[in-house]
Short mmCIF file of C-alpha atoms in Angstrom, two decimals:
data_model
loop_
_atom_site.label_atom_id
_atom_site.label_comp_id
_atom_site.label_asym_id
_atom_site.label_seq_id
_atom_site.Cartn_x
_atom_site.Cartn_y
_atom_site.Cartn_z
CA UNK A 148 0.00 0.00 0.00
CA UNK A 149 1.24 3.54 -0.73
CA UNK A 150 2.47 5.33 2.37
CA UNK A 151 3.56 8.92 3.02
CA UNK A 152 7.17 7.67 2.98
CA UNK A 153 6.63 6.35 -0.53
CA UNK A 154 5.43 9.74 -1.70
CA UNK A 155 8.43 11.41 -0.08
CA UNK A 156 10.80 9.03 -1.86
CA UNK A 157 9.20 9.83 -5.19
CA UNK A 158 9.43 13.58 -4.59
CA UNK A 159 13.05 13.34 -3.40
CA UNK A 160 14.02 11.26 -6.45
CA UNK A 161 12.33 13.77 -8.75
CA UNK A 162 14.12 16.68 -7.03
CA UNK A 163 17.52 15.05 -7.59
CA UNK A 164 16.80 14.21 -11.22
CA UNK A 165 15.43 17.71 -11.90
CA UNK A 166 18.59 19.23 -10.41
CA UNK A 167 20.86 16.95 -12.42
CA UNK A 168 19.18 17.05 -15.83
CA UNK A 169 16.24 19.47 -15.76
CA UNK A 170 12.49 19.03 -15.49
CA UNK A 171 11.83 18.67 -19.20
CA UNK A 172 14.42 15.92 -19.64
CA UNK A 173 13.16 13.82 -16.69
CA UNK A 174 10.59 11.09 -17.28
CA UNK A 175 8.31 9.53 -14.65
CA UNK A 176 9.98 6.23 -15.55
CA UNK A 177 13.37 7.62 -14.46
CA UNK A 178 11.87 8.88 -11.20
CA UNK A 179 10.33 5.49 -10.60
CA UNK A 180 13.67 3.74 -11.15
CA UNK A 181 15.60 6.19 -8.95
CA UNK A 182 13.06 6.05 -6.12
CA UNK A 183 12.85 2.28 -5.99
CA UNK A 184 9.08 2.38 -5.33
CA UNK A 185 6.53 0.33 -7.22
CA UNK A 186 4.89 1.62 -10.37
CA UNK A 187 1.44 1.52 -8.73
CA UNK A 188 2.60 3.91 -6.02
CA UNK A 189 3.80 6.45 -8.58
CA UNK A 190 0.45 6.60 -10.34
CA UNK A 191 -1.43 6.52 -7.04
CA UNK A 192 0.37 9.59 -5.72
CA UNK A 193 0.99 11.36 -9.02
CA UNK A 194 -1.47 10.44 -11.77
CA UNK A 195 0.29 12.80 -14.20
CA UNK A 196 3.88 13.97 -14.64
CA UNK A 197 2.65 17.51 -13.96
CA UNK A 198 1.55 16.55 -10.42
CA UNK A 199 4.96 15.09 -9.66
CA UNK A 200 6.75 18.11 -11.16
CA UNK A 201 4.68 20.53 -9.05
CA UNK A 202 5.37 18.55 -5.87
CA UNK A 203 9.11 18.28 -6.52
CA UNK A 204 9.64 21.88 -7.67
CA UNK A 205 7.61 23.14 -4.69
CA UNK A 206 9.68 21.03 -2.30
CA UNK A 207 12.92 22.38 -3.79
CA UNK A 208 11.70 25.98 -3.59
CA UNK A 209 10.41 25.49 -0.02
CA UNK A 210 13.72 24.04 1.14
CA UNK A 211 15.73 26.81 -0.51
CA UNK A 212 13.50 29.51 0.94
CA UNK A 213 13.59 27.96 4.43
CA UNK A 214 17.41 27.96 4.36
CA UNK A 215 17.50 31.63 3.38
CA UNK A 216 14.81 32.68 5.87
CA UNK A 217 16.71 30.98 8.67
CA UNK A 218 19.82 33.03 7.87
CA UNK A 219 17.78 36.22 7.49
CA UNK A 220 15.82 35.88 10.74
CA UNK A 221 16.92 35.95 14.35
CA UNK A 222 18.17 38.49 16.85
CA UNK A 223 21.65 39.16 15.49
CA UNK A 224 22.36 42.52 13.80
CA UNK A 225 20.33 42.89 10.60
CA UNK A 226 23.18 43.61 8.19
CA UNK A 227 25.08 40.59 9.49
CA UNK A 228 22.09 38.39 8.63
CA UNK A 229 22.13 39.63 5.03
CA UNK A 230 25.87 38.89 4.88
CA UNK A 231 25.17 35.40 6.26
CA UNK A 232 22.75 34.82 3.38
CA UNK A 233 25.17 36.21 0.80
CA UNK A 234 28.24 34.38 2.09
CA UNK A 235 26.70 30.99 2.76
CA UNK A 236 28.94 28.27 1.28
CA UNK A 237 27.26 27.15 -1.94
CA UNK A 238 27.91 24.41 -4.47
CA UNK A 239 28.65 27.05 -7.09
CA UNK A 240 29.34 24.68 -9.98
CA UNK A 241 26.02 22.89 -9.50
CA UNK A 242 24.04 26.10 -9.94
CA UNK A 243 20.98 27.20 -7.98
CA UNK A 244 18.31 24.53 -7.95
CA UNK A 245 15.61 27.19 -8.21
CA UNK A 246 17.37 29.76 -10.39
CA UNK A 247 18.28 27.21 -13.04
CA UNK A 248 14.59 26.44 -13.50
CA UNK A 249 14.26 29.80 -15.29
CA UNK A 250 16.26 28.26 -18.15
CA UNK A 251 14.15 25.09 -18.21
CA UNK A 252 11.57 25.52 -20.95
CA UNK A 253 9.34 22.84 -19.42
CA UNK A 254 9.13 25.00 -16.27
CA UNK A 255 8.65 28.33 -18.00
CA UNK A 256 5.86 26.87 -20.17
CA UNK A 257 3.92 25.58 -17.12
CA UNK A 258 1.90 28.18 -15.19
CA UNK A 259 2.02 26.27 -11.91
CA UNK A 260 5.77 25.66 -12.00
CA UNK A 261 6.49 29.22 -13.08
CA UNK A 262 4.35 30.55 -10.22
CA UNK A 263 6.34 28.45 -7.75
CA UNK A 264 9.63 29.89 -9.02
CA UNK A 265 8.21 33.41 -8.99
CA UNK A 266 6.91 33.10 -5.42
CA UNK A 267 10.32 31.88 -4.25
CA UNK A 268 12.13 34.91 -5.65
CA UNK A 269 9.42 37.40 -4.64
CA UNK A 270 9.54 36.22 -1.02
CA UNK A 271 13.33 36.03 -0.93
CA UNK A 272 13.80 39.56 -2.31
CA UNK A 273 11.07 40.95 -0.03
CA UNK A 274 12.66 39.39 3.04
CA UNK A 275 16.16 40.66 2.19
CA UNK A 276 14.62 44.13 1.66
CA UNK A 277 12.91 43.98 5.08
CA UNK A 278 16.14 43.04 6.82
CA UNK A 279 18.07 45.79 5.01
CA UNK A 280 15.38 48.27 6.11
CA UNK A 281 15.78 47.00 9.64
CA UNK A 282 19.53 47.67 9.20
CA UNK A 283 18.72 51.31 8.51
CA UNK A 284 18.72 51.38 4.70
CA UNK A 285 15.94 53.64 3.30
CA UNK A 286 13.07 51.50 1.91
CA UNK A 287 13.56 52.32 -1.80
CA UNK A 288 17.28 51.63 -1.60
CA UNK A 289 16.58 48.51 0.45
CA UNK A 290 14.37 47.09 -2.30
CA UNK A 291 16.96 47.81 -5.00
CA UNK A 292 19.81 46.41 -2.91
CA UNK A 293 17.77 43.30 -2.11
CA UNK A 294 17.31 42.69 -5.83
CA UNK A 295 21.06 43.26 -6.30
CA UNK A 296 21.94 40.86 -3.45
CA UNK A 297 19.81 38.03 -4.84
CA UNK A 298 21.04 38.78 -8.38
CA UNK A 299 24.69 38.62 -7.30
CA UNK A 300 24.14 35.15 -5.89
CA UNK A 301 22.26 33.98 -8.99
CA UNK A 302 24.79 35.58 -11.32
CA UNK A 303 27.60 34.17 -9.19
CA UNK A 304 26.32 30.70 -9.99
CA UNK A 305 26.27 31.59 -13.71
CA UNK A 306 29.86 32.90 -13.56
CA UNK A 307 31.08 29.86 -11.64
CA UNK A 308 29.46 27.45 -14.09
CA UNK A 309 30.65 29.47 -17.10
CA UNK A 310 34.27 29.58 -15.95
CA UNK A 311 34.31 26.21 -14.20
CA UNK A 312 35.66 28.03 -11.13
CA UNK A 313 33.76 28.30 -7.81
CA UNK A 314 36.03 31.25 -6.91
CA UNK A 315 34.21 33.34 -9.51
CA UNK A 316 31.07 33.24 -7.35
CA UNK A 317 33.04 34.07 -4.21
CA UNK A 318 34.66 37.05 -5.92
CA UNK A 319 31.24 38.34 -7.06
CA UNK A 320 29.76 38.04 -3.56
CA UNK A 321 32.85 39.63 -2.00
CA UNK A 322 32.70 42.50 -4.49
CA UNK A 323 29.09 43.20 -3.53
CA UNK A 324 29.51 42.64 0.22
CA UNK A 325 32.42 45.10 0.50
CA UNK A 326 30.25 47.76 -1.16
CA UNK A 327 27.18 46.91 0.94
CA UNK A 328 29.16 46.94 4.18
CA UNK A 329 32.60 48.57 3.81
CA UNK A 330 33.59 47.40 7.30
CA UNK A 331 33.88 43.86 5.89
CA UNK A 332 37.02 44.89 3.99
CA UNK A 333 38.88 44.84 7.28
CA UNK A 334 37.94 41.26 8.13
CA UNK A 335 40.84 38.79 8.30
CA UNK A 336 40.68 36.25 5.45
CA UNK A 337 39.82 33.36 7.76
CA UNK A 338 36.61 35.06 8.82
CA UNK A 339 35.31 34.96 5.28
CA UNK A 340 33.06 31.99 5.67
CA UNK A 341 32.97 31.39 1.92
CA UNK B 161 27.34 26.77 -55.14
CA UNK B 162 27.84 27.54 -51.44
CA UNK B 163 28.76 31.18 -50.81
CA UNK B 164 29.89 33.05 -47.68
CA UNK B 165 26.38 34.52 -47.46
CA UNK B 166 24.95 31.01 -47.29
CA UNK B 167 27.22 30.16 -44.38
CA UNK B 168 26.20 33.40 -42.61
CA UNK B 169 22.53 32.55 -43.04
CA UNK B 170 23.05 29.13 -41.52
CA UNK B 171 24.96 30.57 -38.55
CA UNK B 172 22.36 33.31 -38.01
CA UNK B 173 19.50 30.79 -38.12
CA UNK B 174 21.30 28.56 -35.61
CA UNK B 175 21.92 31.53 -33.30
CA UNK B 176 18.21 32.41 -33.27
CA UNK B 177 17.11 28.83 -32.66
CA UNK B 178 19.72 28.33 -29.93
CA UNK B 179 18.46 31.50 -28.20
CA UNK B 180 14.83 30.44 -28.48
CA UNK B 181 15.06 26.78 -27.53
CA UNK B 182 18.62 25.90 -26.54
CA UNK B 183 21.48 24.15 -28.32
CA UNK B 184 20.55 20.63 -27.27
CA UNK B 185 16.98 20.96 -28.50
CA UNK B 186 17.93 22.35 -31.94
CA UNK B 187 18.41 19.96 -34.86
CA UNK B 188 20.38 20.68 -38.06
CA UNK B 189 17.10 20.04 -39.88
CA UNK B 190 15.45 22.95 -38.02
CA UNK B 191 18.39 25.22 -38.85
CA UNK B 192 18.14 24.19 -42.48
CA UNK B 193 14.41 25.02 -42.57
CA UNK B 194 14.85 28.37 -40.78
CA UNK B 195 17.78 29.46 -42.96
CA UNK B 196 16.12 28.65 -46.26
CA UNK B 197 19.37 27.35 -47.76
CA UNK B 198 19.75 24.04 -49.54
CA UNK B 199 20.63 20.86 -47.70
CA UNK B 200 23.87 20.49 -49.64
CA UNK B 201 25.06 23.87 -48.39
CA UNK B 202 24.50 22.88 -44.76
CA UNK B 203 26.64 19.77 -45.04
CA UNK B 204 29.22 21.57 -47.17
CA UNK B 205 29.78 24.25 -44.53
CA UNK B 206 29.05 22.18 -41.43
CA UNK B 207 29.61 18.45 -41.89
CA UNK B 208 28.54 17.78 -38.27
CA UNK B 209 26.12 19.48 -35.87
CA UNK B 210 29.09 20.20 -33.61
CA UNK B 211 30.70 22.40 -36.29
CA UNK B 212 27.52 24.42 -36.67
CA UNK B 213 27.10 24.73 -32.89
CA UNK B 214 30.67 25.98 -32.45
CA UNK B 215 30.23 28.56 -35.23
CA UNK B 216 26.89 29.82 -33.89
CA UNK B 217 27.87 29.92 -30.21
CA UNK B 218 31.16 31.67 -31.11
CA UNK B 219 29.27 34.24 -33.18
CA UNK B 220 26.84 34.92 -30.32
CA UNK B 221 29.67 35.27 -27.80
CA UNK B 222 31.70 37.49 -30.16
CA UNK B 223 28.74 39.81 -30.75
CA UNK B 224 27.94 40.05 -27.03
CA UNK B 225 31.57 40.74 -26.15
CA UNK B 226 31.92 43.36 -28.89
CA UNK B 227 28.85 45.22 -27.55
CA UNK B 228 30.28 45.25 -24.02
CA UNK B 229 33.79 46.22 -25.12
CA UNK B 230 32.38 49.13 -27.08
CA UNK B 231 30.66 50.47 -23.95
CA UNK B 232 33.73 49.84 -21.83
CA UNK B 233 36.23 51.52 -24.18
CA UNK B 234 36.65 55.13 -25.26
CA UNK B 235 37.78 58.38 -23.74
CA UNK B 236 34.86 59.14 -21.40
CA UNK B 237 35.39 58.80 -17.62
CA UNK B 238 36.10 55.19 -16.68
CA UNK B 239 33.36 54.75 -14.06
CA UNK B 240 30.78 56.11 -16.49
CA UNK B 241 31.77 53.42 -19.01
CA UNK B 242 31.13 50.71 -16.43
CA UNK B 243 27.74 52.28 -15.70
CA UNK B 244 27.01 52.32 -19.45
CA UNK B 245 27.67 48.57 -19.56
CA UNK B 246 25.55 47.92 -16.45
CA UNK B 247 22.64 50.14 -17.47
CA UNK B 248 22.40 49.18 -21.14
CA UNK B 249 18.76 48.45 -22.03
CA UNK B 250 18.43 44.66 -22.18
CA UNK B 251 15.70 42.27 -23.19
CA UNK B 252 15.52 41.02 -19.60
CA UNK B 253 12.80 38.43 -20.13
CA UNK B 254 14.71 36.78 -22.98
CA UNK B 255 17.73 36.13 -20.77
CA UNK B 256 21.37 36.49 -21.73
CA UNK B 257 22.19 34.58 -24.91
CA UNK B 258 25.57 33.60 -23.49
CA UNK B 259 24.71 33.22 -19.80
CA UNK B 260 21.79 30.90 -20.50
CA UNK B 261 24.19 28.50 -22.22
CA UNK B 262 25.52 27.57 -18.76
CA UNK B 263 22.17 25.85 -18.15
CA UNK B 264 22.25 24.03 -21.51
CA UNK B 265 23.59 20.54 -20.86
CA UNK B 266 24.55 20.13 -24.53
CA UNK B 267 26.87 23.12 -24.13
CA UNK B 268 28.33 22.18 -20.76
CA UNK B 269 29.08 18.65 -22.02
CA UNK B 270 31.02 19.95 -25.07
CA UNK B 271 34.58 21.13 -24.38
CA UNK B 272 34.67 23.52 -27.35
CA UNK B 273 31.35 25.19 -26.53
CA UNK B 274 32.17 25.43 -22.85
CA UNK B 275 35.54 27.04 -23.67
CA UNK B 276 33.75 29.64 -25.80
CA UNK B 277 31.41 30.55 -22.93
CA UNK B 278 34.31 30.63 -20.48
CA UNK B 279 36.41 32.91 -22.70
CA UNK B 280 33.50 35.33 -23.05
CA UNK B 281 33.09 35.73 -19.29
CA UNK B 282 36.84 35.76 -18.55
CA UNK B 283 37.39 38.57 -21.04
CA UNK B 284 34.31 40.51 -19.93
CA UNK B 285 35.23 40.39 -16.24
CA UNK B 286 38.89 41.22 -16.97
CA UNK B 287 37.87 44.25 -19.03
CA UNK B 288 35.45 45.57 -16.41
CA UNK B 289 38.20 45.12 -13.80
CA UNK B 290 40.66 47.10 -15.97
CA UNK B 291 38.21 49.95 -16.39
CA UNK B 292 37.44 50.01 -12.64
CA UNK B 293 41.18 50.13 -11.95
CA UNK B 294 41.44 53.02 -14.38
CA UNK B 295 38.64 54.65 -12.35
CA UNK B 296 40.86 54.47 -9.26
CA UNK B 297 39.59 51.30 -7.60
CA UNK B 298 42.46 49.24 -6.07
CA UNK B 299 43.19 46.18 -8.27
CA UNK B 300 41.95 43.49 -5.83
CA UNK B 301 38.71 45.37 -5.21
CA UNK B 302 38.38 46.03 -8.94
CA UNK B 303 38.51 42.32 -9.73
CA UNK B 304 35.89 41.52 -7.09
CA UNK B 305 33.63 44.38 -8.18
CA UNK B 306 33.98 43.35 -11.82
CA UNK B 307 32.78 39.86 -10.91
CA UNK B 308 29.91 41.45 -8.95
CA UNK B 309 28.99 43.75 -11.87
CA UNK B 310 28.80 40.91 -14.38
CA UNK B 311 26.99 38.72 -11.83
CA UNK B 312 24.37 41.41 -11.17
CA UNK B 313 23.55 41.56 -14.88
CA UNK B 314 23.40 37.77 -15.18
CA UNK B 315 21.38 37.42 -11.98
CA UNK B 316 19.17 40.30 -13.10
CA UNK B 317 18.20 38.22 -16.11
CA UNK B 318 17.41 35.28 -13.81
CA UNK B 319 15.27 37.49 -11.54
CA UNK B 320 13.41 39.05 -14.49
CA UNK B 321 12.66 35.65 -16.02
CA UNK B 322 11.69 34.17 -12.65
CA UNK B 323 9.27 36.96 -11.81
CA UNK B 324 8.15 37.71 -15.37
CA UNK B 325 9.05 41.34 -14.68
CA UNK B 326 11.82 43.24 -16.50
CA UNK B 327 11.79 45.78 -13.63
CA UNK B 328 13.40 43.15 -11.41
CA UNK B 329 16.59 43.37 -13.48
CA UNK B 330 16.50 47.16 -13.44
CA UNK B 331 16.11 47.19 -9.65
CA UNK B 332 19.09 44.82 -9.27
CA UNK B 333 21.31 46.95 -11.51
CA UNK B 334 20.18 50.15 -9.76
CA UNK B 335 20.88 48.62 -6.35
CA UNK B 336 24.43 47.77 -7.42
CA UNK B 337 25.09 51.01 -9.33
CA UNK B 338 24.11 53.23 -6.39
CA UNK B 339 26.59 51.34 -4.21
CA UNK B 340 29.33 51.39 -6.85
CA UNK B 341 28.87 55.11 -7.53
CA UNK B 342 26.83 56.86 -4.81
CA UNK B 343 26.63 60.04 -6.94
CA UNK B 344 24.16 58.22 -9.22
CA UNK B 345 21.54 58.41 -6.46
CA UNK B 346 21.16 62.09 -7.27
CA UNK B 347 20.40 61.55 -10.96
CA UNK B 348 16.92 62.59 -12.09
CA UNK B 349 14.80 59.57 -13.04
CA UNK B 350 14.84 60.42 -16.73
CA UNK B 351 18.60 60.08 -16.83
CA UNK B 352 18.38 56.47 -15.82
CA UNK B 353 18.93 55.01 -19.24
CA UNK B 354 17.44 51.67 -18.20
#
């Protein structure tokens, strides 16, 4: 009988395959094989590929947003929380699991999947803007800088993948961080948590 | 008989199809149909799909680099040239024709295509860094800020595509530009050439 654990295994397998090869290139058959569950369970939980894609893309976006919101919340100084988000160690060569979906035609052509990606970025940018406002940045500037912060991370992934060098992302983040908070230029190298 | 113009038409058709649907998803047959040239000309100029892909991706990268180098060169003040590159009007929702290739598995799996993408970004970042140095930024900071500048543009494309809103890219660029050159905050709105 299908169980919640079976559904979770299907979603997790789809998330990994989507990250490795894209949504459009992933078949339900591949997800079935990677998950190790029975064929009946797949069609019980996800009658159509679209249902599975929505569940897996939503799970990926939820996990990515939760990680960012954890860094951006709390009682520590606001600007430091934005730096924690920017400087989080990332698997730069793998690319952003959410950001890369914007280049996946199967995602962009699907209203539900596109809405999931949009909501992720809307909430991420809005939260960074709130924290920058809390740090004393005027609201209009905070919104622009929040867009810039999220863009630097996304573009950092593009640069790292393009050059095959994770340091390209670190340089991009460092270049933005030292402008956003000039006091960071005086940090010893070993405090750069990148 | 095949002529140079025939080759140019094939390359141009491939560039458009690659931009619209990716390299991996484009067949020589589609390029043939879009170009309107004869089948013999295709195989004369490009015996294998790989040859056509290298020619078209190189042409796209060369054109994109030439546009950036034009903005970044000249006798006007150095920082203004970097702003001209950052603030160039872009078709944000279409994405960057070169940057998007980093999400195209057919490109990343091909050493020649990947080298073309890498060379584009290496030269672009190096040139922005040179111009920032000319503007008086210390060399180490200039390299980091050049990475950040290129990343903001690339990430701006990702944000615009993710949210379906070209203003997201403009906000990201504005957020970075006002940090890079605080005097730009005093510009009247109609001087923002975005």
